[in-house]
CSV table of C-alpha atoms in Angstrom, one decimal:
chain,number,residue,atom,x,y,z
E,1,MET,CA,-15.4,-62.2,-9.5
E,2,ASP,CA,-16.9,-65.5,-10.5
E,3,LYS,CA,-20.5,-66.7,-10.7
E,4,ARG,CA,-20.4,-68.6,-7.2
E,5,LEU,CA,-19.3,-65.7,-5.6
E,6,LEU,CA,-22.1,-63.5,-6.7
E,7,HIS,CA,-24.8,-66.1,-6.2
E,8,LYS,CA,-23.0,-67.1,-2.5
E,9,PHE,CA,-23.4,-63.3,-1.8
E,10,VAL,CA,-26.9,-62.7,-2.9
E,11,SER,CA,-27.9,-65.7,-1.4
E,12,ASP,CA,-26.2,-64.6,1.9
E,13,GLN,CA,-24.1,-67.5,2.4
E,14,CYS,CA,-20.7,-65.7,2.0
E,15,THR,CA,-17.9,-65.9,4.8
E,16,SER,CA,-16.7,-62.6,6.4
E,17,LYS,CA,-13.4,-63.4,3.8
E,18,GLU,CA,-15.5,-63.8,0.8
E,19,ILE,CA,-17.1,-60.6,1.7
E,20,ASP,CA,-14.0,-58.6,1.5
E,21,GLU,CA,-13.4,-60.6,-1.8
E,22,PHE,CA,-16.8,-59.2,-3.1
E,23,PHE,CA,-16.1,-55.9,-2.4
E,24,ALA,CA,-12.6,-55.8,-2.9
E,25,SER,CA,-13.6,-56.9,-6.8
E,26,LEU,CA,-16.1,-53.5,-6.6
E,27,ASP,CA,-13.4,-51.4,-5.4
E,28,LYS,CA,-13.1,-49.6,-9.1
E,29,PRO,CA,-16.1,-50.3,-10.9
E,30,HIS,CA,-15.1,-48.4,-13.9
E,31,LYS,CA,-12.1,-51.0,-14.5
E,32,VAL,CA,-14.6,-53.9,-14.3
E,33,ASP,CA,-13.8,-56.5,-17.2
E,34,LEU,CA,-16.3,-57.8,-19.9
E,35,LYS,CA,-16.8,-60.8,-17.9
E,36,ASN,CA,-17.9,-59.0,-14.7
E,37,LYS,CA,-20.1,-56.9,-17.0
E,38,SER,CA,-21.5,-60.1,-18.7
E,39,LEU,CA,-22.3,-61.4,-14.6
E,40,PHE,CA,-23.7,-58.7,-13.5
E,41,GLU,CA,-25.9,-58.3,-16.6
E,42,ASN,CA,-27.2,-61.7,-16.6
E,43,TYR,CA,-28.1,-61.3,-12.6
E,44,TRP,CA,-30.1,-58.1,-13.0
E,45,ASN,CA,-32.2,-59.9,-16.2
E,46,ASP,CA,-32.2,-63.0,-14.0
E,47,ILE,CA,-34.1,-61.3,-11.3
E,48,ASP,CA,-38.1,-62.0,-11.0
E,49,ILE,CA,-40.2,-59.3,-11.4
E,50,THR,CA,-42.6,-61.3,-9.4
E,51,GLU,CA,-40.6,-60.6,-6.3
E,52,ASN,CA,-42.4,-57.0,-6.3
E,53,PRO,CA,-46.0,-57.5,-7.5
E,54,ASN,CA,-47.3,-54.1,-7.5
E,55,THR,CA,-45.8,-52.9,-10.4
E,56,GLU,CA,-47.6,-49.7,-10.5
E,57,ALA,CA,-46.3,-48.2,-7.2
E,58,ALA,CA,-42.9,-49.6,-8.6
E,59,GLN,CA,-43.4,-47.8,-11.8
E,60,ARG,CA,-45.0,-44.8,-9.9
E,61,ARG,CA,-41.6,-44.5,-8.0
E,62,LEU,CA,-39.4,-45.1,-11.1
E,63,ASP,CA,-41.0,-42.6,-12.8
E,64,ARG,CA,-40.0,-40.1,-9.6
E,65,ILE,CA,-36.5,-41.5,-10.0
E,66,HIS,CA,-36.3,-40.4,-13.5
E,67,HIS,CA,-38.0,-37.1,-13.0
E,68,SER,CA,-35.3,-36.1,-10.5
E,69,ILE,CA,-32.3,-37.2,-12.5
E,70,ASN,CA,-33.7,-35.2,-15.6
E,71,LEU,CA,-34.0,-32.3,-13.3
E,72,ASN,CA,-30.3,-32.5,-12.2
E,73,GLN,CA,-29.6,-33.0,-15.8
E,74,SER,CA,-31.0,-29.7,-17.2
E,75,ASN,CA,-29.2,-28.0,-14.1
E,76,PRO,CA,-25.7,-29.3,-13.9
E,77,LYS,CA,-24.5,-26.8,-11.6
E,78,ARG,CA,-27.1,-27.4,-8.9
E,79,ASP,CA,-25.5,-28.3,-5.7
E,80,THR,CA,-26.5,-32.2,-4.8
E,81,LYS,CA,-26.0,-34.8,-2.1
E,82,THR,CA,-24.2,-37.4,-2.1
E,83,LEU,CA,-26.7,-40.5,-2.1
E,84,PHE,CA,-25.0,-43.2,-0.7
E,85,LEU,CA,-21.4,-43.9,0.7
E,86,ILE,CA,-19.9,-47.9,0.9
E,87,SER,CA,-16.9,-47.7,3.3
E,88,LYS,CA,-14.5,-50.3,2.1
E,89,LYS,CA,-11.8,-52.2,4.3
E,90,LEU,CA,-14.5,-52.4,7.5
E,91,LYS,CA,-13.1,-55.0,9.6
E,92,VAL,CA,-16.3,-56.1,11.9
E,93,SER,CA,-17.2,-59.6,13.2
E,94,PRO,CA,-19.0,-62.6,11.0
E,95,PHE,CA,-22.3,-62.0,12.8
E,96,LEU,CA,-22.0,-58.2,11.7
E,97,SER,CA,-20.9,-59.0,8.2
E,98,ARG,CA,-24.1,-61.3,7.5
E,99,VAL,CA,-26.1,-58.3,8.6
E,100,ALA,CA,-24.0,-55.4,7.1
E,101,VAL,CA,-24.9,-57.9,3.8
E,102,PHE,CA,-28.4,-57.7,4.3
E,103,LEU,CA,-28.7,-54.0,5.1
E,104,LEU,CA,-26.4,-53.4,1.9
E,105,MET,CA,-28.4,-55.5,-0.6
E,106,PRO,CA,-30.6,-52.5,-2.1
E,107,ILE,CA,-27.2,-50.7,-2.6
E,108,LEU,CA,-25.5,-53.3,-4.1
E,109,THR,CA,-28.7,-53.3,-6.9
E,110,LEU,CA,-28.4,-50.0,-7.5
E,111,LEU,CA,-24.8,-50.2,-8.0
E,112,ILE,CA,-25.4,-52.8,-10.4
E,113,TYR,CA,-27.9,-51.1,-12.0
E,114,THR,CA,-26.5,-47.7,-12.5
E,115,HIS,CA,-23.0,-49.2,-13.5
E,116,PHE,CA,-23.9,-51.5,-15.9
E,117,ILE,CA,-27.4,-51.0,-17.0
E,118,GLN,CA,-27.8,-47.1,-16.9
E,119,PRO,CA,-24.2,-45.9,-17.0
E,120,GLU,CA,-25.5,-42.3,-17.7
E,121,ILE,CA,-26.7,-42.8,-14.3
E,122,TYR,CA,-24.0,-43.9,-12.5
E,123,SER,CA,-22.0,-40.8,-14.0
E,124,LEU,CA,-24.4,-38.5,-12.9
E,125,LEU,CA,-24.2,-39.6,-9.3
E,126,SER,CA,-20.5,-40.0,-9.3
E,127,MET,CA,-20.2,-36.1,-9.9
E,128,SER,CA,-22.7,-34.9,-7.5
E,129,SER,CA,-20.5,-34.3,-4.9
E,130,LYS,CA,-18.0,-31.5,-5.7
E,131,TYR,CA,-15.2,-29.7,-3.7
E,132,GLU,CA,-13.8,-26.2,-4.2
E,133,ILE,CA,-10.0,-24.9,-3.0
E,134,GLU,CA,-9.2,-21.5,-3.0
E,135,ALA,CA,-6.5,-19.5,-2.7
E,136,PRO,CA,-7.3,-15.6,-1.3
E,137,ALA,CA,-5.5,-12.9,-2.8
E,138,GLY,CA,-2.1,-12.5,-1.7
E,139,SER,CA,-1.8,-16.1,-0.5
E,140,ARG,CA,-0.7,-19.4,-2.2
E,141,THR,CA,-2.2,-22.9,-1.4
E,142,HIS,CA,-0.9,-26.6,-1.6
E,143,PHE,CA,-2.8,-29.3,-1.5
E,144,VAL,CA,-3.1,-33.1,-2.6
E,145,LEU,CA,-5.9,-34.5,-4.4
E,146,PRO,CA,-7.5,-37.8,-3.9
E,147,ASP,CA,-5.5,-40.1,-6.8
E,148,GLY,CA,-2.2,-38.3,-5.2
E,149,THR,CA,-1.8,-35.5,-7.6
E,150,GLN,CA,-0.3,-32.4,-6.1
E,151,VAL,CA,-1.7,-28.8,-6.7
E,152,TRP,CA,-0.2,-25.7,-6.0
E,153,LEU,CA,-2.6,-22.5,-6.1
E,154,ASN,CA,-1.3,-19.0,-7.0
E,155,GLN,CA,-3.1,-16.1,-5.3
E,156,GLY,CA,-7.0,-15.4,-6.3
E,157,SER,CA,-7.2,-18.8,-8.1
E,158,LYS,CA,-9.6,-21.7,-7.1
E,159,LEU,CA,-9.9,-25.4,-8.1
E,160,VAL,CA,-13.1,-27.4,-8.4
E,161,TYR,CA,-12.8,-31.1,-8.3
E,162,PRO,CA,-14.9,-34.3,-7.4
E,163,LYS,CA,-15.0,-36.2,-4.4
E,164,TRP,CA,-14.1,-39.5,-6.5
E,165,PHE,CA,-12.5,-40.0,-9.9
E,166,THR,CA,-14.5,-42.2,-11.6
E,167,GLY,CA,-15.1,-42.9,-15.1
E,168,GLY,CA,-12.2,-42.8,-17.8
E,169,VAL,CA,-10.5,-39.6,-16.7
E,170,ARG,CA,-10.0,-37.4,-13.6
E,171,GLU,CA,-11.2,-34.2,-14.5
E,172,VAL,CA,-10.8,-30.8,-12.7
E,173,GLY,CA,-11.3,-27.4,-13.2
E,174,LEU,CA,-9.4,-24.3,-12.8
E,175,ILE,CA,-10.1,-20.6,-12.7
E,176,GLY,CA,-7.2,-18.7,-12.2
E,177,GLU,CA,-3.5,-19.7,-12.1
E,178,GLY,CA,-2.3,-23.4,-10.9
E,179,TYR,CA,0.8,-26.1,-10.9
E,180,PHE,CA,0.1,-29.7,-11.1
E,181,ASP,CA,2.4,-32.5,-10.1
E,182,VAL,CA,-0.2,-35.8,-11.6
E,183,ALA,CA,0.1,-39.2,-10.3
E,184,PRO,CA,0.9,-41.4,-13.1
E,185,ASP,CA,-2.0,-43.4,-14.2
E,186,LYS,CA,-1.6,-44.4,-18.2
E,187,LYS,CA,-5.3,-46.0,-17.8
E,188,LYS,CA,-7.1,-42.9,-16.4
E,189,PRO,CA,-5.7,-39.3,-18.0
E,190,PHE,CA,-5.7,-36.0,-15.5
E,191,ILE,CA,-7.4,-32.9,-17.4
E,192,VAL,CA,-7.4,-29.7,-16.4
E,193,GLU,CA,-10.5,-27.4,-17.7
E,194,SER,CA,-9.8,-24.0,-17.6
E,195,ASN,CA,-11.2,-21.1,-19.3
E,196,GLY,CA,-13.0,-23.0,-22.1
E,197,MET,CA,-9.4,-24.8,-23.3
E,198,ALA,CA,-8.0,-27.9,-21.1
E,199,ILE,CA,-4.6,-29.8,-20.7
E,200,LYS,CA,-4.5,-33.4,-21.4
E,201,ALA,CA,-2.0,-35.6,-18.8
E,202,VAL,CA,-0.9,-38.6,-17.1
E,203,GLY,CA,2.3,-38.4,-15.3
E,204,THR,CA,3.6,-34.7,-15.9
E,205,SER,CA,4.2,-31.6,-13.8
E,206,PHE,CA,3.0,-28.2,-15.7
E,207,ASN,CA,1.7,-25.2,-15.1
E,208,VAL,CA,-1.6,-23.5,-16.1
E,209,LYS,CA,-2.5,-19.7,-16.1
E,210,ALA,CA,-5.7,-18.7,-17.2
E,211,TYR,CA,-7.3,-16.2,-15.4
E,212,ALA,CA,-11.0,-15.0,-16.0
E,213,ASP,CA,-10.0,-11.3,-17.0
E,214,ASP,CA,-6.9,-12.5,-19.2
E,215,ASP,CA,-7.2,-12.7,-22.7
E,216,VAL,CA,-4.2,-15.2,-22.7
E,217,PHE,CA,-4.4,-19.2,-21.9
E,218,GLU,CA,-1.1,-20.2,-21.1
E,219,THR,CA,0.6,-23.8,-19.9
E,220,THR,CA,4.1,-24.6,-19.6
E,221,LEU,CA,5.1,-28.1,-19.0
E,222,GLU,CA,7.9,-29.0,-16.7
E,223,SER,CA,8.5,-32.5,-17.3
E,224,GLY,CA,6.3,-35.5,-19.1
E,225,LYS,CA,3.8,-34.7,-22.0
E,226,VAL,CA,0.8,-33.0,-22.2
E,227,ILE,CA,-1.9,-32.7,-24.9
E,228,VAL,CA,-3.7,-29.0,-25.5
E,229,LEU,CA,-7.4,-29.1,-26.0
E,230,LYS,CA,-8.9,-26.2,-27.7
E,231,ASN,CA,-12.7,-27.4,-26.4
E,232,ALA,CA,-12.8,-28.5,-22.9
E,233,ASN,CA,-16.1,-30.4,-24.0
E,234,ASP,CA,-14.5,-32.2,-26.8
E,235,LYS,CA,-11.7,-34.5,-25.6
E,236,ASN,CA,-10.7,-34.7,-29.5
E,237,SER,CA,-10.1,-31.4,-29.9
E,238,GLU,CA,-6.6,-31.7,-29.9
E,239,VAL,CA,-4.5,-28.3,-30.3
E,240,CYS,CA,-0.9,-30.0,-30.0
E,241,ASP,CA,1.2,-32.0,-28.3
E,242,MET,CA,4.0,-30.2,-26.0
E,243,GLN,CA,7.4,-31.7,-24.7
E,244,PRO,CA,9.1,-30.4,-21.5
E,245,GLY,CA,10.8,-26.7,-21.4
E,246,GLU,CA,7.9,-25.6,-23.8
E,247,ASN,CA,5.5,-22.5,-23.4
E,248,PHE,CA,2.0,-22.6,-25.2
E,249,SER,CA,0.2,-19.5,-25.1
E,250,PHE,CA,-3.4,-18.8,-26.8
E,251,ASN,CA,-4.8,-15.5,-28.0
E,252,LYS,CA,-8.3,-15.2,-27.5
E,253,LEU,CA,-8.8,-12.2,-29.1
E,254,ASN,CA,-7.1,-13.2,-32.5
E,255,ASN,CA,-7.4,-17.0,-31.8
E,256,LYS,CA,-3.9,-17.5,-32.2
E,257,TYR,CA,-1.5,-19.4,-30.5
E,258,SER,CA,2.3,-20.3,-30.2
E,259,ILE,CA,4.8,-22.6,-28.8
E,260,THR,CA,8.2,-21.6,-27.6
E,261,LYS,CA,11.1,-23.1,-25.9
E,262,VAL,CA,11.3,-21.2,-22.3
E,263,ASN,CA,13.1,-21.4,-19.1
E,264,THR,CA,10.3,-22.8,-17.5
E,265,SER,CA,11.6,-21.6,-13.7
E,266,LYS,CA,10.0,-18.1,-14.8
E,267,TYR,CA,6.9,-19.6,-15.1
E,268,VAL,CA,6.7,-22.1,-12.6
E,269,SER,CA,8.8,-20.4,-9.2
E,270,TRP,CA,5.8,-18.6,-7.8
E,271,LYS,CA,5.1,-21.7,-6.4
E,272,ASP,CA,8.2,-21.9,-4.3
E,273,GLY,CA,7.6,-18.0,-3.2
E,274,LYS,CA,9.4,-16.6,-6.2
E,275,LEU,CA,8.5,-13.6,-8.2
E,276,VAL,CA,10.8,-14.2,-11.7
E,277,PHE,CA,11.1,-11.7,-14.3
E,278,LYS,CA,13.4,-12.7,-17.6
E,279,ASP,CA,13.3,-9.7,-20.1
E,280,ASP,CA,9.7,-9.3,-19.4
E,281,GLY,CA,7.9,-6.0,-20.6
E,282,LEU,CA,6.7,-3.3,-18.3
E,283,GLY,CA,3.0,-4.5,-18.9
E,284,VAL,CA,3.6,-7.6,-17.7
E,285,VAL,CA,5.4,-6.8,-14.8
E,286,ALA,CA,2.5,-4.7,-14.2
E,287,GLU,CA,-0.2,-7.6,-14.4
E,288,ARG,CA,2.4,-9.4,-11.9
E,289,LEU,CA,2.6,-7.3,-9.5
E,290,SER,CA,-0.7,-6.4,-9.2
E,291,ARG,CA,-2.1,-10.3,-8.6
E,292,TRP,CA,1.3,-10.7,-6.4
E,293,PHE,CA,1.0,-8.0,-4.1
E,294,ASN,CA,-3.4,-7.5,-4.4
E,295,VAL,CA,-3.0,-4.1,-6.0
E,296,LYS,CA,-4.0,-2.1,-9.0
E,297,VAL,CA,-0.8,-1.3,-10.8
E,298,THR,CA,-1.5,1.2,-13.8
E,299,ILE,CA,1.3,2.4,-16.3
E,300,ALA,CA,0.8,6.2,-16.9
E,301,ASP,CA,2.4,6.7,-20.2
E,302,PRO,CA,2.2,4.2,-23.1
E,303,ASP,CA,6.1,4.4,-24.1
E,304,LEU,CA,6.9,2.7,-21.0
E,305,ASN,CA,6.0,-0.2,-22.3
E,306,SER,CA,9.3,-0.9,-24.2
E,307,LEU,CA,11.1,-1.4,-20.7
E,308,SER,CA,11.9,-4.7,-19.9
E,309,TYR,CA,13.0,-6.5,-16.4
E,310,THR,CA,14.9,-9.3,-15.6
E,311,ALA,CA,15.1,-9.9,-12.3
E,312,THR,CA,14.1,-12.6,-9.0
E,313,PHE,CA,12.3,-11.5,-5.6
E,314,ILE,CA,11.9,-13.9,-3.1
E,315,ASP,CA,10.7,-11.9,0.2
E,316,GLU,CA,10.7,-7.9,-1.0
E,317,SER,CA,8.0,-6.0,0.0
E,318,LEU,CA,6.0,-4.0,-2.7
E,319,ASP,CA,7.6,-1.4,-1.9
E,320,GLN,CA,11.2,-2.4,-2.4
E,321,VAL,CA,10.2,-4.0,-5.9
E,322,LEU,CA,9.4,-0.4,-6.9
E,323,GLU,CA,12.3,1.3,-5.4
E,324,MET,CA,14.5,-1.5,-7.5
E,325,MET,CA,12.5,-0.7,-10.7
E,326,LYS,CA,12.9,2.8,-10.4
E,327,ILE,CA,16.9,2.5,-9.6
E,328,VAL,CA,17.5,0.5,-13.0
E,329,THR,CA,15.0,2.3,-15.3
E,330,PRO,CA,14.0,5.7,-15.5
E,331,ILE,CA,10.2,5.5,-13.8
E,332,SER,CA,8.9,7.2,-10.8
E,333,TYR,CA,5.8,6.2,-9.0
E,334,THR,CA,2.9,7.2,-6.7
E,335,VAL,CA,0.9,5.1,-4.5
E,336,SER,CA,-2.8,5.7,-3.3
E,337,GLY,CA,-4.0,4.2,-0.4
E,338,ARG,CA,-7.4,2.0,0.1
E,339,HIS,CA,-10.5,3.9,0.5
E,340,LYS,CA,-14.1,3.1,1.8
E,341,LEU,CA,-16.8,2.4,-1.0
E,342,SER,CA,-20.3,2.7,-0.3
E,343,ASP,CA,-20.8,-0.9,-0.1
E,344,GLY,CA,-18.6,-0.5,3.2
E,345,THR,CA,-15.8,-2.5,1.2
E,346,PHE,CA,-12.2,-0.8,0.7
E,347,SER,CA,-10.7,-0.4,-3.0
E,348,GLU,CA,-7.5,-1.5,-3.9
E,349,LYS,CA,-4.2,0.2,-3.4
E,350,GLU,CA,-3.3,1.9,-6.6
E,351,ILE,CA,0.2,2.4,-8.0
E,352,LEU,CA,0.6,4.7,-10.6
E,353,ILE,CA,4.0,4.5,-12.7
E,354,TYR,CA,4.9,7.0,-15.0
E,355,LYS,CA,8.6,8.7,-16.8
E,356,LYS,CA,10.7,10.0,-14.4
E,357,GLY,CA,10.4,13.5,-14.6
E,358,GLY,CA,7.3,13.4,-16.1
E,359,LYS,CA,3.8,14.7,-14.7
E,360,VAL,CA,0.9,13.1,-12.9
E,361,GLU,CA,-2.0,13.5,-14.1
C-alpha cells in the first residue's frame, strides 16, 4: 500500500476497485512489511487531537477500555466475545461501497491502533474466540483447521484452537491423542501444546499422545521435521529435533526422555480404525484397550506384565480381542457389567485379567 491509497481511503475518495485493493493489503495484517507499518504510524501520529475536543470524556472512555483489557489479561481463560468482523471479498455497488467506507472508518482506526501502535491489544483481541472439538469416548473425529491442517482426534481427546491464526505462529492445545497433517507455511510454524510440552512443525505429519492422566508424553514423526519444546510457554526451550520414523517419549516422573527408531504404523494407525500392537507388554495393551473400548482393564497378577503381544485388530469387538489374547497366552479374564452409581451415572465396564487357572480375588 502507498500513501496515496491510504489518503484516498481516509478522504472517502476511493473507487470500488481501490477499496478492494486497500482491504487486500490488510488481509494478513501480521505480515505487513516495515514500509506499511511506518505508513500507518505516521497516519496515526498526524491525526489532529482537536477532532475530539472533549478530551476528559475521551480519557474516561480510554480508561474503561484499559480496565477491560486488564481484566481479560488477569483472567486469560475468560470466555470473551468477538469484537468485530470485517468480511473480505464483499461485492457491493459503488454507492454501498462508499457507505461501507464511512461505517468502517472507526474499525479501521481501531485496527491501526491495536496492530501498529499497541500490538499487545491486537494479540488479546485475536485470541478472544476459541473453538473446542472433542472426540467422545469410543469414537474418533477428523476435521480441518482454518489453515488447511488436517486433525484426527482419538477417543476421549480434545483440541482447542483460535478462530483465526494470527501473529507469527499457529498454536493449538491438545488434551489426549491427536494426529496432525500440517499445512505448510515456513513463515508461520504450527505448535501443538499438550500436557505442559509442545511440538513445533511447519509442513509435517506427526502424532501426539498426552492424556491428562498419563505420566508419559509421546510424539511420533511420520514425515517432515519437528522440534520438541519442554516448556509450552517458552518457545526457546528446545529439547531436540526429530526425523521421520522416530518416536519421542518423555517420562514426567523421572524427567527423562528417549528417542527411538520405530515402525510408525503402530502409533498412527488408530486414525484409520486399526488397533496395532508390536511386542507391547500387557500393561500397554490393557491401557490401550481401556481407551479404545471405553472400559476399565485391570491386571490382577503383576507377573503377567512380562507377556508381550503383536497383533492388528480392525473390526473386532472387545470380547473377540480378549478371546484371541486368551488363545495365544496363558491368561483368563472376567467381565463385570456396568452398574448405576449414586449420582445417577453408570460405572465403566470392568475387565479383570489373571493367570489361567489362577484364582480371582
